[in-house]
Short mmCIF file of C-alpha atoms and ligand atoms in Angstrom, two decimals:
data_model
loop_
_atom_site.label_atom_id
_atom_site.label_comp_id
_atom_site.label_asym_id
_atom_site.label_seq_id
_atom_site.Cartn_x
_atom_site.Cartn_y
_atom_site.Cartn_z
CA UNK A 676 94.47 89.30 61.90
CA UNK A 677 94.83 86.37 59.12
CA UNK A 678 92.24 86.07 56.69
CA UNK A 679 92.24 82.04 57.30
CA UNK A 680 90.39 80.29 59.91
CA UNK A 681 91.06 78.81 63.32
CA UNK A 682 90.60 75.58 64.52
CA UNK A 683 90.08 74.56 68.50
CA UNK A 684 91.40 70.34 68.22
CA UNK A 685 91.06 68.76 71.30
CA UNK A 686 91.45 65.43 73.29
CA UNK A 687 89.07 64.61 76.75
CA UNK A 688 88.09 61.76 78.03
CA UNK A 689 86.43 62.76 81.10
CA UNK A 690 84.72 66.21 79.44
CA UNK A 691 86.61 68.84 81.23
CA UNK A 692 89.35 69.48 78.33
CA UNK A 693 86.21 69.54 75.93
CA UNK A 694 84.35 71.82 78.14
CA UNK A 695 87.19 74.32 77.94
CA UNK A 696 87.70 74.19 74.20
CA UNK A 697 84.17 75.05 73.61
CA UNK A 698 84.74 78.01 75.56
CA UNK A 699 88.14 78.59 74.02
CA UNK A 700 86.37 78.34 70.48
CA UNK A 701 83.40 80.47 71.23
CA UNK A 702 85.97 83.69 72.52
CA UNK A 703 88.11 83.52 69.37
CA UNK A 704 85.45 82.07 66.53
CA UNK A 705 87.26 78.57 65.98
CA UNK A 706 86.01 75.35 64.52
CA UNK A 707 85.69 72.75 67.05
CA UNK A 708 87.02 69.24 66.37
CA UNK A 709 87.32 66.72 69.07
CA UNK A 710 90.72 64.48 68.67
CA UNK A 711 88.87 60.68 68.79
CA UNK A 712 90.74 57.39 69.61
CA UNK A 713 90.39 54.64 67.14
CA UNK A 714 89.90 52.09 70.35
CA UNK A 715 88.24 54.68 72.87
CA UNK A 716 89.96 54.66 76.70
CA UNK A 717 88.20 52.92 79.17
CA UNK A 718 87.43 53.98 82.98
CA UNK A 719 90.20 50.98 83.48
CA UNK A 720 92.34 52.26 81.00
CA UNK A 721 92.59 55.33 82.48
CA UNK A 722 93.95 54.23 85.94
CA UNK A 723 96.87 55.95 86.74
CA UNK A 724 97.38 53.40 89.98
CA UNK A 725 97.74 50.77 87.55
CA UNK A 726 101.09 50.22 86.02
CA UNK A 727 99.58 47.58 83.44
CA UNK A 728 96.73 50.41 82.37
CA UNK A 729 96.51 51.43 78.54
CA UNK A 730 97.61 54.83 79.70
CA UNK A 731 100.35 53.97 81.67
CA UNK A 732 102.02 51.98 78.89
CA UNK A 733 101.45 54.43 76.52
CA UNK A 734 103.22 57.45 78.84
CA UNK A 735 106.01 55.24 80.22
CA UNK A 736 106.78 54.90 75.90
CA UNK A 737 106.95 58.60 74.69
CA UNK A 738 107.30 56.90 71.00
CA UNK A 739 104.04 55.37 71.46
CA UNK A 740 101.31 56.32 68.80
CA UNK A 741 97.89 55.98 69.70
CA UNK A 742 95.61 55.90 66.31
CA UNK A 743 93.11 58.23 65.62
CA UNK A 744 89.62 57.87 64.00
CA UNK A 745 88.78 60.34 61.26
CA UNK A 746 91.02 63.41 60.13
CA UNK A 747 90.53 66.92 60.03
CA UNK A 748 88.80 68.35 56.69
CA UNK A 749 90.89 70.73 55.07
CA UNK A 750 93.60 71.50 57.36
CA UNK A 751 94.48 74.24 54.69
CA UNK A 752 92.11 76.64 55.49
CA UNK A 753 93.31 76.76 59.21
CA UNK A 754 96.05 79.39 59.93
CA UNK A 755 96.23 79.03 63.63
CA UNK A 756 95.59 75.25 65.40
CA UNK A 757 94.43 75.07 69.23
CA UNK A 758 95.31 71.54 70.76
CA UNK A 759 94.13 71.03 73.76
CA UNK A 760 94.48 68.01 76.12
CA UNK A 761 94.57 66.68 79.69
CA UNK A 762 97.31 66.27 81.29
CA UNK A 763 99.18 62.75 81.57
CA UNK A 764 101.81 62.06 83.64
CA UNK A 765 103.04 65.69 83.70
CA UNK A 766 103.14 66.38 79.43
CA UNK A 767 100.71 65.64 76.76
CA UNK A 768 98.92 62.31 75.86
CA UNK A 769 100.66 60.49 73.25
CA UNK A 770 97.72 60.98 70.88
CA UNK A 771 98.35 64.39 70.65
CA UNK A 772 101.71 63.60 69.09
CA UNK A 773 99.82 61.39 66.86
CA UNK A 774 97.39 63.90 65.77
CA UNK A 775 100.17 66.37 65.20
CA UNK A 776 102.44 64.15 62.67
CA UNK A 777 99.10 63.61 60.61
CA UNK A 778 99.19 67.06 58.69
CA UNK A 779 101.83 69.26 57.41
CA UNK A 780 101.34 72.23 59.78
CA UNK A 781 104.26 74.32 58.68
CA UNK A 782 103.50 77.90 58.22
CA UNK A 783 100.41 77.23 60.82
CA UNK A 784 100.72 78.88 64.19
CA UNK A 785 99.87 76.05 66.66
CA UNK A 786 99.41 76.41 70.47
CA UNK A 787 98.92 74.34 73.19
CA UNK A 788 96.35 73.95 76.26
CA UNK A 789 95.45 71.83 78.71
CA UNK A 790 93.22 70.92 81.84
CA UNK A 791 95.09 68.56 84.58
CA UNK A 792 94.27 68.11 88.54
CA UNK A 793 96.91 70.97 89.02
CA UNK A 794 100.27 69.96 86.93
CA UNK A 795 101.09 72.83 84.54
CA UNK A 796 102.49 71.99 80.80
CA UNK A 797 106.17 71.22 81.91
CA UNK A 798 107.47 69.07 79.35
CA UNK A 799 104.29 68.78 77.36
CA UNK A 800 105.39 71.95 74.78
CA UNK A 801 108.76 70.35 74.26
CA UNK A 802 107.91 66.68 73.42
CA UNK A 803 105.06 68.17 71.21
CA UNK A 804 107.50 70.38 69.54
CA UNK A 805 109.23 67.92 68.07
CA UNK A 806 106.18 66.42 66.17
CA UNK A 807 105.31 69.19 64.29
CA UNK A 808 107.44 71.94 61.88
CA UNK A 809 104.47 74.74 62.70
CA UNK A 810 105.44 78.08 64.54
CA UNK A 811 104.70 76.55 67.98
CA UNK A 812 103.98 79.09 70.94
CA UNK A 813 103.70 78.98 74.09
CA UNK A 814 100.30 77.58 75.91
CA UNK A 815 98.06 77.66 78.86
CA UNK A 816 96.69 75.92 81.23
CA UNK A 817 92.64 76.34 80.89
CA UNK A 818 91.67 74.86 84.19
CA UNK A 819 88.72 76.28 85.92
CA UNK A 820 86.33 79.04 85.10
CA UNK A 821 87.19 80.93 81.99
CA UNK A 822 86.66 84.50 80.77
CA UNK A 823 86.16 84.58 77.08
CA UNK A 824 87.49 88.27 77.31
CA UNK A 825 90.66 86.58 78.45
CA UNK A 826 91.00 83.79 75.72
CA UNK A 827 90.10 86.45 73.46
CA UNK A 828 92.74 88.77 74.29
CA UNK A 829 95.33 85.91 74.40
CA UNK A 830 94.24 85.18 70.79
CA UNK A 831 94.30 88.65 69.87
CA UNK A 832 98.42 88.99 71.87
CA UNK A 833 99.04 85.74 69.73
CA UNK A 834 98.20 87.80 66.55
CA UNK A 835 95.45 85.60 65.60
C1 FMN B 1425 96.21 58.67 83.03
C2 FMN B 1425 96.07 60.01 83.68
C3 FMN B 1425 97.18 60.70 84.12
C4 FMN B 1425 97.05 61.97 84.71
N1 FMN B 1425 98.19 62.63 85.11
C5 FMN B 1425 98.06 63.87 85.66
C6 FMN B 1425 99.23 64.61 86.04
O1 FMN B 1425 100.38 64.19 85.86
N2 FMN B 1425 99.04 65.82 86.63
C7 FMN B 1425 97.78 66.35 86.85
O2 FMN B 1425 97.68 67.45 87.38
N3 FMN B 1425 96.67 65.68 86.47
C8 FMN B 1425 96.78 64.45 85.87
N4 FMN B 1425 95.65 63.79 85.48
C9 FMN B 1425 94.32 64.44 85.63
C10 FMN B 1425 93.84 65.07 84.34
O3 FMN B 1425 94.83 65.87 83.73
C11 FMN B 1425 92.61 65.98 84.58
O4 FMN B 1425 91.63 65.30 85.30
C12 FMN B 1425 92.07 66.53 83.26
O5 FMN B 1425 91.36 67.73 83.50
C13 FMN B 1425 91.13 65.53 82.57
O6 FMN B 1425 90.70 66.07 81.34
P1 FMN B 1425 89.57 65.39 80.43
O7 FMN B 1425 88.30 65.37 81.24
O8 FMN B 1425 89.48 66.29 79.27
O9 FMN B 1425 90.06 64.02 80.06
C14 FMN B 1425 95.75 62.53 84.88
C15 FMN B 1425 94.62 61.83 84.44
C16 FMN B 1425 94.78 60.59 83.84
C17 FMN B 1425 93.54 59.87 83.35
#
């Protein structure tokens, strides 16, 4: 057990991935801190069925960089970083890659989760990987009902 704090970061638009990291940072006594667009996504930027979409352009270019508003206050005092997402396109939004070149996370212990309509991380671990020096571990998938016994014993495997 670390004597510095966690931290639950997450991206939603549509509340489920923020429904999950409340739960996630109620079982293993995390800060919350929701991961907020600088131009928030629209229902229409969302489409999936729409090549043109904001969200299709932005997955089809895995270099794009979506800006975030606000930062984190003292990333210091976290020793372990949750960050948590839906699903796009079969990895992680591009935003997440954003928020993860924003701070110096080496020595930190991140690790990934994510909600999706049934696609599991694939990819998302290794393209998010490369955007951060931290001690990266493996994720989940948080979909559906959650036991906070669970996500607490995952915490406590992850030596958190
Ligand atoms: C642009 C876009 C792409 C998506 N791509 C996938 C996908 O590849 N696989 C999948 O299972 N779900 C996909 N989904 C569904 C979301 O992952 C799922 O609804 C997620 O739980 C939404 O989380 P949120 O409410 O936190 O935004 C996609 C949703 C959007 C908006």
């Amino acid at each position: 057990m670390s004597d510095k704090k966690i931290l639950a970061a997450y991206f939603s638009c549509s509340g489920v991935t923020a429904k999950a990291a409340r739960t996630l940072a109620e079982a293993v006594n995390a800060d919350l801190y929701e991961i907020k667009p600088e131009v928030p996504y629209t229902p229409a930027d969302l489409n999936w069925n729409d090549p043109k979409s904001r969200s299709s352009v932005e997955m089809k270019d895995p270099g794009s960089r979506p800006a975030i508003a606000g930062r984190v206050e003292d990333m210091e005092q976290y020793g372990a970083v949750f960050v948590g997402f839906p699903i796009w396109w079969y990895v992680a939004p591009t935003i997440i890659n954003t928020f993860l070149e924003s701070y110096d996370l080496s020595g930190k212990i991140v690790i990934p989760f994510a909600t999706s309509g049934g696609s599991g991380l694939g990819k998302s671990e290794e393209r998010l990987r490369a955007s951060c020096a931290a001690d990266f571990r493996p994720g989940r998938l948080l979909n559906g009902d959650l036991s906070k016994e669970d996500l607490a014993a995952w915490a406590e495997k992850l030596g958190l």
